[in-house]
PDB file of C-alpha atoms in Angstrom:
ATOM      1  CA  MET A   1     -21.636   8.003  -5.350  1.00 83.00           C
ATOM      2  CA  PRO A   2     -22.368   5.263  -2.802  1.00 91.00           C
ATOM      3  CA  LEU A   3     -20.409   5.113   0.444  1.00 96.00           C
ATOM      4  CA  ILE A   4     -18.701   1.769   1.006  1.00 97.00           C
ATOM      5  CA  THR A   5     -15.877   0.583   3.233  1.00 98.00           C
ATOM      6  CA  TYR A   6     -12.276  -0.078   2.228  1.00 98.00           C
ATOM      7  CA  ARG A   7     -12.987  -3.777   2.846  1.00 98.00           C
ATOM      8  CA  GLU A   8     -16.022  -3.726   0.548  1.00 98.00           C
ATOM      9  CA  ALA A   9     -14.113  -1.831  -2.141  1.00 98.00           C
ATOM     10  CA  LEU A  10     -11.486  -4.578  -2.290  1.00 98.00           C
ATOM     11  CA  ARG A  11     -14.234  -7.213  -2.420  1.00 98.00           C
ATOM     12  CA  HIS A  12     -16.041  -5.400  -5.242  1.00 98.00           C
ATOM     13  CA  ALA A  13     -12.799  -5.174  -7.208  1.00 98.00           C
ATOM     14  CA  MET A  14     -12.207  -8.915  -6.941  1.00 98.00           C
ATOM     15  CA  ALA A  15     -15.842  -9.768  -7.737  1.00 98.00           C
ATOM     16  CA  GLU A  16     -15.788  -7.610 -10.858  1.00 98.00           C
ATOM     17  CA  GLU A  17     -12.540  -9.152 -12.091  1.00 98.00           C
ATOM     18  CA  LEU A  18     -13.734 -12.692 -11.313  1.00 98.00           C
ATOM     19  CA  THR A  19     -16.818 -11.965 -13.413  1.00 98.00           C
ATOM     20  CA  ARG A  20     -14.876 -10.324 -16.232  1.00 98.00           C
ATOM     21  CA  ASP A  21     -12.113 -12.921 -16.593  1.00 98.00           C
ATOM     22  CA  GLU A  22     -12.556 -16.643 -15.953  1.00 97.00           C
ATOM     23  CA  ASN A  23      -8.805 -16.994 -15.420  1.00 98.00           C
ATOM     24  CA  VAL A  24      -8.938 -14.934 -12.209  1.00 98.00           C
ATOM     25  CA  VAL A  25      -8.959 -17.067  -9.047  1.00 98.00           C
ATOM     26  CA  ILE A  26      -8.671 -16.267  -5.333  1.00 98.00           C
ATOM     27  CA  LEU A  27      -6.424 -18.393  -3.120  1.00 98.00           C
ATOM     28  CA  GLY A  28      -5.392 -18.108   0.513  1.00 96.00           C
ATOM     29  CA  GLU A  29      -5.905 -19.238   4.057  1.00 95.00           C
ATOM     30  CA  GLU A  30      -9.607 -19.110   5.026  1.00 94.00           C
ATOM     31  CA  VAL A  31     -10.615 -16.994   2.005  1.00 96.00           C
ATOM     32  CA  GLY A  32     -13.563 -19.290   1.237  1.00 94.00           C
ATOM     33  CA  GLN A  33     -15.602 -20.871   3.981  1.00 93.00           C
ATOM     34  CA  PHE A  34     -14.421 -18.416   6.655  1.00 93.00           C
ATOM     35  CA  HIS A  35     -14.789 -15.423   4.247  1.00 91.00           C
ATOM     36  CA  GLY A  36     -11.222 -14.266   4.912  1.00 91.00           C
ATOM     37  CA  ALA A  37      -9.537 -13.433   8.199  1.00 91.00           C
ATOM     38  CA  TYR A  38     -10.760  -9.830   7.808  1.00 94.00           C
ATOM     39  CA  LYS A  39     -13.919 -10.706   5.833  1.00 96.00           C
ATOM     40  CA  VAL A  40     -12.573  -9.111   2.654  1.00 97.00           C
ATOM     41  CA  THR A  41     -13.618 -12.143   0.561  1.00 97.00           C
ATOM     42  CA  GLU A  42     -17.024 -12.557   2.229  1.00 97.00           C
ATOM     43  CA  GLY A  43     -19.642 -13.992  -0.161  1.00 97.00           C
ATOM     44  CA  LEU A  44     -17.247 -14.769  -3.011  1.00 97.00           C
ATOM     45  CA  LEU A  45     -17.257 -18.536  -2.427  1.00 97.00           C
ATOM     46  CA  GLU A  46     -21.046 -18.654  -2.624  1.00 97.00           C
ATOM     47  CA  LYS A  47     -21.076 -16.620  -5.831  1.00 97.00           C
ATOM     48  CA  PHE A  48     -18.126 -18.115  -7.719  1.00 98.00           C
ATOM     49  CA  GLY A  49     -17.727 -21.597  -6.241  1.00 97.00           C
ATOM     50  CA  PRO A  50     -14.809 -23.615  -4.826  1.00 96.00           C
ATOM     51  CA  LYS A  51     -12.900 -23.819  -8.124  1.00 96.00           C
ATOM     52  CA  ARG A  52     -12.473 -20.042  -8.186  1.00 97.00           C
ATOM     53  CA  ILE A  53     -12.261 -19.335  -4.435  1.00 98.00           C
ATOM     54  CA  VAL A  54      -9.801 -21.807  -2.948  1.00 97.00           C
ATOM     55  CA  ASP A  55      -8.943 -22.324   0.717  1.00 96.00           C
ATOM     56  CA  THR A  56      -5.296 -23.287   1.089  1.00 96.00           C
ATOM     57  CA  PRO A  57      -3.290 -25.013   3.831  1.00 94.00           C
ATOM     58  CA  ILE A  58      -1.413 -22.834   6.315  1.00 93.00           C
ATOM     59  CA  SER A  59       1.717 -22.943   4.174  1.00 94.00           C
ATOM     60  CA  GLU A  60       2.681 -19.674   2.516  1.00 95.00           C
ATOM     61  CA  ALA A  61       5.649 -21.253   0.748  1.00 95.00           C
ATOM     62  CA  GLY A  62       3.351 -23.911  -0.689  1.00 96.00           C
ATOM     63  CA  PHE A  63       0.375 -21.899  -1.884  1.00 96.00           C
ATOM     64  CA  ILE A  64       2.374 -18.875  -3.064  1.00 97.00           C
ATOM     65  CA  GLY A  65       4.569 -21.243  -5.046  1.00 97.00           C
ATOM     66  CA  LEU A  66       1.447 -22.839  -6.516  1.00 97.00           C
ATOM     67  CA  GLY A  67       0.159 -19.400  -7.488  1.00 97.00           C
ATOM     68  CA  VAL A  68       3.428 -18.474  -9.173  1.00 97.00           C
ATOM     69  CA  GLY A  69       3.371 -21.671 -11.216  1.00 97.00           C
ATOM     70  CA  ALA A  70      -0.284 -21.195 -12.141  1.00 97.00           C
ATOM     71  CA  SER A  71       0.340 -17.620 -13.265  1.00 97.00           C
ATOM     72  CA  MET A  72       3.017 -18.841 -15.670  1.00 96.00           C
ATOM     73  CA  LEU A  73       0.385 -21.008 -17.348  1.00 95.00           C
ATOM     74  CA  GLY A  74      -2.246 -18.313 -17.880  1.00 95.00           C
ATOM     75  CA  VAL A  75      -4.106 -18.226 -14.572  1.00 98.00           C
ATOM     76  CA  ARG A  76      -4.389 -14.834 -12.849  1.00 98.00           C
ATOM     77  CA  PRO A  77      -4.247 -15.717  -9.144  1.00 98.00           C
ATOM     78  CA  VAL A  78      -5.043 -13.244  -6.385  1.00 98.00           C
ATOM     79  CA  MET A  79      -3.339 -14.577  -3.270  1.00 98.00           C
ATOM     80  CA  GLU A  80      -4.272 -13.440   0.222  1.00 97.00           C
ATOM     81  CA  LEU A  81      -1.678 -13.386   2.982  1.00 96.00           C
ATOM     82  CA  MET A  82      -3.305 -13.241   6.410  1.00 95.00           C
ATOM     83  CA  PHE A  83      -0.487 -10.820   7.298  1.00 94.00           C
ATOM     84  CA  TRP A  84       2.170  -9.520   4.934  1.00 95.00           C
ATOM     85  CA  SER A  85       4.614 -10.351   7.726  1.00 93.00           C
ATOM     86  CA  PHE A  86       4.434 -13.934   6.462  1.00 93.00           C
ATOM     87  CA  TYR A  87       5.957 -12.978   3.118  1.00 94.00           C
ATOM     88  CA  SER A  88       9.286 -14.053   4.573  1.00 94.00           C
ATOM     89  CA  VAL A  89       8.084 -17.668   4.691  1.00 95.00           C
ATOM     90  CA  ALA A  90       7.692 -17.497   0.893  1.00 96.00           C
ATOM     91  CA  PHE A  91      10.575 -15.104   0.190  1.00 95.00           C
ATOM     92  CA  ASP A  92      12.081 -17.374  -2.465  1.00 96.00           C
ATOM     93  CA  GLN A  93       8.772 -17.847  -4.282  1.00 96.00           C
ATOM     94  CA  ILE A  94       7.867 -14.149  -4.199  1.00 97.00           C
ATOM     95  CA  LEU A  95      11.159 -12.333  -4.760  1.00 96.00           C
ATOM     96  CA  ASN A  96      13.441 -14.912  -6.343  1.00 95.00           C
ATOM     97  CA  ASN A  97      10.915 -16.606  -8.627  1.00 96.00           C
ATOM     98  CA  ALA A  98       7.896 -14.379  -9.347  1.00 97.00           C
ATOM     99  CA  ALA A  99       9.970 -11.203  -9.570  1.00 96.00           C
ATOM    100  CA  ASN A 100      12.481 -12.694 -12.007  1.00 96.00           C
ATOM    101  CA  ILE A 101      10.497 -15.017 -14.278  1.00 95.00           C
ATOM    102  CA  ARG A 102      10.021 -12.535 -17.120  1.00 94.00           C
ATOM    103  CA  TYR A 103      13.704 -11.554 -17.031  1.00 94.00           C
ATOM    104  CA  MET A 104      14.947 -15.139 -16.763  1.00 94.00           C
ATOM    105  CA  SER A 105      12.764 -16.229 -19.681  1.00 95.00           C
ATOM    106  CA  GLY A 106      13.892 -13.391 -21.926  1.00 95.00           C
ATOM    107  CA  GLY A 107      10.399 -11.894 -21.832  1.00 93.00           C
ATOM    108  CA  GLN A 108       8.682 -15.087 -22.982  1.00 95.00           C
ATOM    109  CA  ILE A 109       6.846 -15.846 -19.717  1.00 95.00           C
ATOM    110  CA  ASN A 110       4.763 -13.436 -17.660  1.00 95.00           C
ATOM    111  CA  CYS A 111       3.803 -13.848 -14.010  1.00 97.00           C
ATOM    112  CA  PRO A 112       0.462 -12.026 -13.554  1.00 97.00           C
ATOM    113  CA  ILE A 113       0.087 -12.765  -9.847  1.00 98.00           C
ATOM    114  CA  VAL A 114      -1.352 -10.450  -7.197  1.00 98.00           C
ATOM    115  CA  ILE A 115      -0.436 -10.954  -3.552  1.00 98.00           C
ATOM    116  CA  ARG A 116      -2.535  -8.897  -1.151  1.00 98.00           C
ATOM    117  CA  GLY A 117      -3.179  -8.606   2.575  1.00 97.00           C
ATOM    118  CA  PRO A 118      -2.609  -6.356   5.592  1.00 96.00           C
ATOM    119  CA  ALA A 119       0.769  -4.792   6.334  1.00 95.00           C
ATOM    120  CA  ASN A 120       0.588  -2.488   9.324  1.00 92.00           C
ATOM    121  CA  GLY A 121       1.187  -2.102  13.019  1.00 86.00           C
ATOM    122  CA  GLY A 122      -0.977  -0.555  15.683  1.00 85.00           C
ATOM    123  CA  THR A 123      -3.325  -3.465  16.347  1.00 85.00           C
ATOM    124  CA  ASN A 124      -1.378  -5.198  19.129  1.00 81.00           C
ATOM    125  CA  VAL A 125      -0.988  -8.476  17.268  1.00 83.00           C
ATOM    126  CA  GLY A 126       2.695  -8.757  18.055  1.00 78.00           C
ATOM    127  CA  ALA A 127       5.950  -7.812  16.395  1.00 78.00           C
ATOM    128  CA  THR A 128       5.887 -10.778  13.998  1.00 83.00           C
ATOM    129  CA  HIS A 129       2.494  -9.649  12.622  1.00 87.00           C
ATOM    130  CA  SER A 130       3.207  -5.939  12.282  1.00 87.00           C
ATOM    131  CA  HIS A 131       5.683  -5.593   9.421  1.00 90.00           C
ATOM    132  CA  THR A 132       5.537  -2.964   6.677  1.00 93.00           C
ATOM    133  CA  PRO A 133       7.753  -4.579   4.031  1.00 95.00           C
ATOM    134  CA  GLU A 134       7.029  -2.261   1.087  1.00 97.00           C
ATOM    135  CA  ASN A 135      10.653  -1.090   1.037  1.00 96.00           C
ATOM    136  CA  ILE A 136      11.965  -4.663   0.903  1.00 96.00           C
ATOM    137  CA  LEU A 137       9.524  -5.635  -1.829  1.00 97.00           C
ATOM    138  CA  ALA A 138      10.139  -2.502  -3.901  1.00 97.00           C
ATOM    139  CA  HIS A 139      13.906  -3.082  -3.738  1.00 96.00           C
ATOM    140  CA  HIS A 140      13.528  -5.967  -6.197  1.00 95.00           C
ATOM    141  CA  PRO A 141      13.224  -5.230  -9.934  1.00 94.00           C
ATOM    142  CA  GLY A 142      10.332  -6.868 -11.763  1.00 94.00           C
ATOM    143  CA  VAL A 143       7.572  -6.207  -9.228  1.00 97.00           C
ATOM    144  CA  LYS A 144       5.006  -3.500  -8.477  1.00 98.00           C
ATOM    145  CA  VAL A 145       4.066  -2.377  -4.973  1.00 98.00           C
ATOM    146  CA  VAL A 146       0.704  -0.779  -4.179  1.00 98.00           C
ATOM    147  CA  VAL A 147      -0.403   0.807  -0.877  1.00 98.00           C
ATOM    148  CA  PRO A 148      -3.968   2.236  -1.096  1.00 98.00           C
ATOM    149  CA  SER A 149      -5.185   4.799   1.428  1.00 98.00           C
ATOM    150  CA  THR A 150      -8.912   5.108   0.587  1.00 98.00           C
ATOM    151  CA  PRO A 151     -11.764   2.846  -0.557  1.00 98.00           C
ATOM    152  CA  TYR A 152     -11.764   4.582  -3.956  1.00 98.00           C
ATOM    153  CA  ASP A 153      -8.059   3.936  -4.449  1.00 98.00           C
ATOM    154  CA  ALA A 154      -8.264   0.409  -3.050  1.00 98.00           C
ATOM    155  CA  LYS A 155     -10.790  -0.678  -5.668  1.00 98.00           C
ATOM    156  CA  GLY A 156      -9.254   1.073  -8.666  1.00 98.00           C
ATOM    157  CA  LEU A 157      -5.706   0.004  -7.865  1.00 98.00           C
ATOM    158  CA  LEU A 158      -6.601  -3.623  -7.133  1.00 98.00           C
ATOM    159  CA  LYS A 159      -8.472  -3.946 -10.430  1.00 98.00           C
ATOM    160  CA  SER A 160      -5.441  -2.596 -12.283  1.00 98.00           C
ATOM    161  CA  ALA A 161      -3.179  -4.932 -10.311  1.00 98.00           C
ATOM    162  CA  ILE A 162      -5.240  -7.985 -11.309  1.00 98.00           C
ATOM    163  CA  ARG A 163      -5.005  -7.033 -14.988  1.00 98.00           C
ATOM    164  CA  ASP A 164      -1.258  -6.359 -14.848  1.00 98.00           C
ATOM    165  CA  ASN A 165       1.091  -8.939 -16.357  1.00 97.00           C
ATOM    166  CA  ASP A 166       3.749  -8.525 -13.678  1.00 96.00           C
ATOM    167  CA  PRO A 167       3.676  -9.511  -9.996  1.00 98.00           C
ATOM    168  CA  VAL A 168       1.820  -6.847  -8.015  1.00 98.00           C
ATOM    169  CA  PHE A 169       1.909  -6.703  -4.226  1.00 98.00           C
ATOM    170  CA  VAL A 170      -1.007  -4.884  -2.599  1.00 98.00           C
ATOM    171  CA  LEU A 171      -0.353  -3.855   0.995  1.00 98.00           C
ATOM    172  CA  GLU A 172      -3.526  -2.999   2.896  1.00 98.00           C
ATOM    173  CA  ASN A 173      -4.158  -1.778   6.434  1.00 96.00           C
ATOM    174  CA  THR A 174      -6.410  -3.520   8.945  1.00 95.00           C
ATOM    175  CA  ILE A 175      -7.233  -0.203  10.635  1.00 95.00           C
ATOM    176  CA  LEU A 176      -8.538   1.105   7.288  1.00 97.00           C
ATOM    177  CA  TYR A 177     -10.781  -1.882   6.498  1.00 97.00           C
ATOM    178  CA  GLY A 178     -13.774  -0.157   8.107  1.00 97.00           C
ATOM    179  CA  LEU A 179     -13.037   3.267   6.599  1.00 97.00           C
ATOM    180  CA  GLU A 180     -15.907   4.533   4.432  1.00 97.00           C
ATOM    181  CA  GLY A 181     -15.526   6.536   1.258  1.00 97.00           C
ATOM    182  CA  GLU A 182     -17.252   7.347  -2.006  1.00 97.00           C
ATOM    183  CA  VAL A 183     -16.748   4.715  -4.693  1.00 98.00           C
ATOM    184  CA  PRO A 184     -18.438   4.889  -8.122  1.00 96.00           C
ATOM    185  CA  SER A 185     -20.885   2.143  -9.048  1.00 91.00           C
ATOM    186  CA  GLU A 186     -19.567   2.111 -12.624  1.00 93.00           C
ATOM    187  CA  GLU A 187     -16.284   0.440 -13.470  1.00 95.00           C
ATOM    188  CA  TYR A 188     -13.067   2.433 -13.211  1.00 97.00           C
ATOM    189  CA  LEU A 189      -9.330   1.725 -13.059  1.00 98.00           C
ATOM    190  CA  ILE A 190      -6.502   3.656 -11.399  1.00 98.00           C
ATOM    191  CA  PRO A 191      -3.246   3.189 -13.349  1.00 98.00           C
ATOM    192  CA  LEU A 192      -0.334   1.916 -11.310  1.00 98.00           C
ATOM    193  CA  GLY A 193       2.423   4.462 -10.858  1.00 97.00           C
ATOM    194  CA  HIS A 194       0.267   7.593 -10.582  1.00 98.00           C
ATOM    195  CA  ALA A 195       0.367   9.580  -7.338  1.00 98.00           C
ATOM    196  CA  ASP A 196      -2.615  11.658  -6.240  1.00 98.00           C
ATOM    197  CA  VAL A 197      -2.688  15.118  -4.673  1.00 98.00           C
ATOM    198  CA  LYS A 198      -5.212  14.526  -1.899  1.00 98.00           C
ATOM    199  CA  ARG A 199      -5.101  18.150  -0.717  1.00 98.00           C
ATOM    200  CA  ALA A 200      -3.730  21.213  -2.473  1.00 98.00           C
ATOM    201  CA  GLY A 201      -1.486  23.633  -0.570  1.00 98.00           C
ATOM    202  CA  THR A 202       1.235  26.237  -0.936  1.00 98.00           C
ATOM    203  CA  ASP A 203       3.395  26.239   2.222  1.00 98.00           C
ATOM    204  CA  LEU A 204       4.461  22.625   2.804  1.00 98.00           C
ATOM    205  CA  THR A 205       4.354  19.300   0.952  1.00 98.00           C
ATOM    206  CA  ILE A 206       3.644  16.145   2.914  1.00 98.00           C
ATOM    207  CA  VAL A 207       4.525  13.066   0.869  1.00 98.00           C
ATOM    208  CA  THR A 208       2.928   9.925   2.256  1.00 98.00           C
ATOM    209  CA  TYR A 209       0.959   6.758   1.455  1.00 98.00           C
ATOM    210  CA  GLY A 210      -1.369   4.249   3.099  1.00 97.00           C
ATOM    211  CA  ARG A 211      -2.991   5.041   6.447  1.00 96.00           C
ATOM    212  CA  PRO A 212      -0.687   8.025   7.184  1.00 97.00           C
ATOM    213  CA  VAL A 213      -2.528   9.821   4.349  1.00 98.00           C
ATOM    214  CA  ILE A 214      -5.609   9.943   6.576  1.00 97.00           C
ATOM    215  CA  GLN A 215      -3.565  11.142   9.552  1.00 96.00           C
ATOM    216  CA  SER A 216      -1.797  13.747   7.400  1.00 97.00           C
ATOM    217  CA  LEU A 217      -5.094  15.145   6.123  1.00 98.00           C
ATOM    218  CA  ALA A 218      -6.285  15.578   9.716  1.00 97.00           C
ATOM    219  CA  ALA A 219      -3.014  17.306  10.651  1.00 97.00           C
ATOM    220  CA  ALA A 220      -3.222  19.557   7.579  1.00 97.00           C
ATOM    221  CA  GLN A 221      -6.699  20.686   8.565  1.00 97.00           C
ATOM    222  CA  GLN A 222      -5.487  21.565  12.061  1.00 97.00           C
ATOM    223  CA  LEU A 223      -2.429  23.378  10.694  1.00 97.00           C
ATOM    224  CA  GLN A 224      -4.694  25.467   8.472  1.00 97.00           C
ATOM    225  CA  GLN A 225      -7.079  26.355  11.260  1.00 97.00           C
ATOM    226  CA  GLU A 226      -4.585  26.990  14.069  1.00 96.00           C
ATOM    227  CA  HIS A 227      -1.437  28.151  12.252  1.00 96.00           C
ATOM    228  CA  ASN A 228      -2.719  29.423   8.893  1.00 97.00           C
ATOM    229  CA  LEU A 229      -0.427  26.985   7.078  1.00 97.00           C
ATOM    230  CA  SER A 230      -1.464  25.617   3.683  1.00 98.00           C
ATOM    231  CA  VAL A 231      -0.321  21.989   3.409  1.00 98.00           C
ATOM    232  CA  GLU A 232      -0.334  19.916   0.235  1.00 98.00           C
ATOM    233  CA  ILE A 233      -0.756  16.152   0.661  1.00 98.00           C
ATOM    234  CA  VAL A 234       0.742  13.915  -2.040  1.00 98.00           C
ATOM    235  CA  ASP A 235      -0.424  10.298  -1.783  1.00 98.00           C
ATOM    236  CA  LEU A 236       2.058   8.077  -3.613  1.00 98.00           C
ATOM    237  CA  ARG A 237      -0.503   5.228  -3.946  1.00 98.00           C
ATOM    238  CA  THR A 238       2.206   3.034  -5.505  1.00 98.00           C
ATOM    239  CA  ILE A 239       5.763   2.669  -4.220  1.00 98.00           C
ATOM    240  CA  ARG A 240       6.996   0.997  -7.377  1.00 97.00           C
ATOM    241  CA  PRO A 241       6.587   2.360  -9.965  1.00 97.00           C
ATOM    242  CA  LEU A 242       7.081   5.649  -8.113  1.00 97.00           C
ATOM    243  CA  ASP A 243       5.548   8.827  -9.503  1.00 98.00           C
ATOM    244  CA  ILE A 244       8.382  11.186  -8.637  1.00 98.00           C
ATOM    245  CA  ASP A 245       7.166  13.822 -11.138  1.00 98.00           C
ATOM    246  CA  THR A 246       4.044  14.583  -9.080  1.00 98.00           C
ATOM    247  CA  VAL A 247       6.171  14.801  -5.935  1.00 98.00           C
ATOM    248  CA  LEU A 248       8.666  17.174  -7.556  1.00 98.00           C
ATOM    249  CA  ALA A 249       5.906  19.389  -8.948  1.00 98.00           C
ATOM    250  CA  SER A 250       4.565  19.828  -5.423  1.00 98.00           C
ATOM    251  CA  VAL A 251       8.022  20.482  -3.971  1.00 98.00           C
ATOM    252  CA  ARG A 252       8.654  23.193  -6.566  1.00 98.00           C
ATOM    253  CA  LYS A 253       5.434  24.861  -5.450  1.00 98.00           C
ATOM    254  CA  THR A 254       5.851  24.687  -1.646  1.00 98.00           C
ATOM    255  CA  HIS A 255       9.665  24.479  -1.247  1.00 98.00           C
ATOM    256  CA  ARG A 256       9.404  22.450   1.985  1.00 98.00           C
ATOM    257  CA  VAL A 257       8.925  18.712   2.403  1.00 98.00           C
ATOM    258  CA  LEU A 258       7.866  16.348   5.168  1.00 98.00           C
ATOM    259  CA  ILE A 259       7.832  12.631   4.361  1.00 98.00           C
ATOM    260  CA  VAL A 260       5.456  10.575   6.501  1.00 98.00           C
ATOM    261  CA  GLU A 261       5.409   6.780   6.472  1.00 97.00           C
ATOM    262  CA  GLU A 262       4.378   3.951   8.755  1.00 94.00           C
ATOM    263  CA  GLN A 263       7.739   2.280   8.235  1.00 91.00           C
ATOM    264  CA  ARG A 264      10.564   2.563  10.698  1.00 89.00           C
ATOM    265  CA  PRO A 265      13.025   5.146   9.425  1.00 89.00           C
ATOM    266  CA  PHE A 266      16.186   3.104   8.811  1.00 90.00           C
ATOM    267  CA  CYS A 267      16.359   2.119   5.109  1.00 92.00           C
ATOM    268  CA  GLY A 268      12.706   3.077   4.636  1.00 93.00           C
ATOM    269  CA  VAL A 269      10.878   4.299   1.541  1.00 97.00           C
ATOM    270  CA  GLY A 270      11.301   7.829   2.897  1.00 97.00           C
ATOM    271  CA  ALA A 271      15.077   7.572   2.593  1.00 96.00           C
ATOM    272  CA  GLN A 272      14.787   6.883  -1.139  1.00 97.00           C
ATOM    273  CA  LEU A 273      12.264   9.689  -1.546  1.00 97.00           C
ATOM    274  CA  ALA A 274      14.495  12.164   0.275  1.00 97.00           C
ATOM    275  CA  TYR A 275      17.417  11.277  -1.985  1.00 97.00           C
ATOM    276  CA  MET A 276      15.346  11.626  -5.158  1.00 98.00           C
ATOM    277  CA  ILE A 277      13.904  14.986  -4.077  1.00 98.00           C
ATOM    278  CA  GLN A 278      17.250  16.517  -3.152  1.00 97.00           C
ATOM    279  CA  ASN A 279      18.857  15.091  -6.276  1.00 97.00           C
ATOM    280  CA  GLU A 280      16.236  16.546  -8.616  1.00 97.00           C
ATOM    281  CA  ALA A 281      15.047  19.660  -6.777  1.00 97.00           C
ATOM    282  CA  PHE A 282      17.745  20.697  -4.317  1.00 97.00           C
ATOM    283  CA  ASP A 283      17.693  24.340  -5.398  1.00 97.00           C
ATOM    284  CA  GLU A 284      13.933  24.466  -4.811  1.00 97.00           C
ATOM    285  CA  LEU A 285      14.224  23.591  -1.120  1.00 97.00           C
ATOM    286  CA  ASP A 286      14.031  26.355   1.485  1.00 97.00           C
ATOM    287  CA  ALA A 287      14.661  23.944   4.378  1.00 96.00           C
ATOM    288  CA  PRO A 288      16.035  20.428   4.928  1.00 96.00           C
ATOM    289  CA  ILE A 289      13.750  17.518   4.053  1.00 97.00           C
ATOM    290  CA  GLN A 290      12.174  16.067   7.184  1.00 97.00           C
ATOM    291  CA  ARG A 291      10.978  12.493   7.796  1.00 97.00           C
ATOM    292  CA  LEU A 292       8.501  11.021  10.248  1.00 96.00           C
ATOM    293  CA  GLY A 293       7.979   7.289  10.669  1.00 94.00           C
ATOM    294  CA  THR A 294       7.122   4.674  13.245  1.00 90.00           C
ATOM    295  CA  VAL A 295       9.243   4.751  16.391  1.00 84.00           C
ATOM    296  CA  ASP A 296      12.310   2.568  15.832  1.00 79.00           C
ATOM    297  CA  ALA A 297      12.032   0.864  19.217  1.00 66.00           C
ATOM    298  CA  PRO A 298      14.861  -1.608  19.954  1.00 55.00           C
ATOM    299  CA  ALA A 299      14.265  -4.602  22.168  1.00 48.00           C
ATOM    300  CA  ILE A 300      16.606  -3.344  24.885  1.00 46.00           C
ATOM    301  CA  TYR A 301      13.947  -1.152  26.439  1.00 52.00           C
ATOM    302  CA  SER A 302      10.195  -1.133  26.842  1.00 56.00           C
ATOM    303  CA  PRO A 303       8.709   0.704  23.832  1.00 58.00           C
ATOM    304  CA  PRO A 304       5.510   2.773  23.942  1.00 64.00           C
ATOM    305  CA  ALA A 305       2.185   1.111  23.174  1.00 71.00           C
ATOM    306  CA  GLU A 306       2.114  -0.104  19.586  1.00 74.00           C
ATOM    307  CA  ILE A 307      -0.487   2.367  18.326  1.00 76.00           C
ATOM    308  CA  GLU A 308       1.526   5.237  19.861  1.00 79.00           C
ATOM    309  CA  GLN A 309       4.602   4.227  17.844  1.00 84.00           C
ATOM    310  CA  LEU A 310       2.850   5.026  14.547  1.00 88.00           C
ATOM    311  CA  PRO A 311       2.573   8.428  12.898  1.00 90.00           C
ATOM    312  CA  ASN A 312      -0.573  10.167  14.135  1.00 91.00           C
ATOM    313  CA  SER A 313      -2.044  13.585  13.455  1.00 92.00           C
ATOM    314  CA  GLN A 314      -0.348  15.202  16.460  1.00 92.00           C
ATOM    315  CA  ARG A 315       3.105  13.785  15.657  1.00 92.00           C
ATOM    316  CA  ILE A 316       2.632  14.903  12.041  1.00 93.00           C
ATOM    317  CA  LEU A 317       1.530  18.381  13.166  1.00 94.00           C
ATOM    318  CA  LYS A 318       4.654  18.779  15.326  1.00 93.00           C
ATOM    319  CA  ALA A 319       6.912  17.517  12.529  1.00 94.00           C
ATOM    320  CA  ALA A 320       5.253  19.891  10.063  1.00 95.00           C
ATOM    321  CA  LEU A 321       5.810  22.867  12.341  1.00 94.00           C
ATOM    322  CA  ALA A 322       9.446  21.833  12.777  1.00 93.00           C
ATOM    323  CA  THR A 323       9.836  21.648   9.003  1.00 92.00           C
ATOM    324  CA  MET A 324       8.445  25.192   8.768  1.00 91.00           C
ATOM    325  CA  GLY A 325      10.886  26.349  11.441  1.00 86.00           C
ATOM    326  CA  SER A 326       8.067  27.081  13.890  1.00 68.00           C
TER     327      SER A 326
END
């Protein structure tokens, strides 16, 4: 299989869906002439033209609202947010309108819109550009939330998202855009709501998603080599729908759980996961569920450098050893 980057995998997914379905369009700030802020849409304007690849004003409320309306009339818009942090500018359009249209219409109107873009910290672009809002998005019924960790997953999940008849929010990671991985040349889809066991193990389950998957795999390798610990890595891939069955199957095998996420811990996805695991598999646990997230640094003191606040392989290794009682 050819090696391509996470960025290229997303681009290939959109190009294939633009070719397959004339109702698919790409809209967002600088997605056309500038090829996207992170060059994810590079070359699409030249191939598909300005009626399919549309540069929008710097007005998230405006162009997200336009996309929601268009999706109700049969268009399948893929909207790019330069940062997912800006979702709050279009909160009403995304979570009050798009999320509720099918319910409010008694199932008569679908809203097949995809909103995608980066949602991560660690790049020193400031607190207002470093949000990870997957927990806020997933809190609302009627939507699907996708967080790919690899080029293979990024392409397969985005293609499925574009074909889905509900709003799907794809949260990417700028640090992963240059990550290379094997991606088949032939078409494939990854169904939404299916987790993936990225590494099999017997001693500890790490449940994670997005970039922390890569960090967890590195930590698992070190734990195997230096501590003879066999760590299983479960990549959620989608936050909603959540594949709790795959998580529970792993927990019943290893009996110890560490949840790793790039979110800050308070009210994070990990809190919901911990509840679901203890509710369904409490008797399988040999130790308390542990969580590791981004440092919850309040403004009253000087926090560590942004990249050091995130989960990294060494923080994960220490948390894993603590979970094992080592």
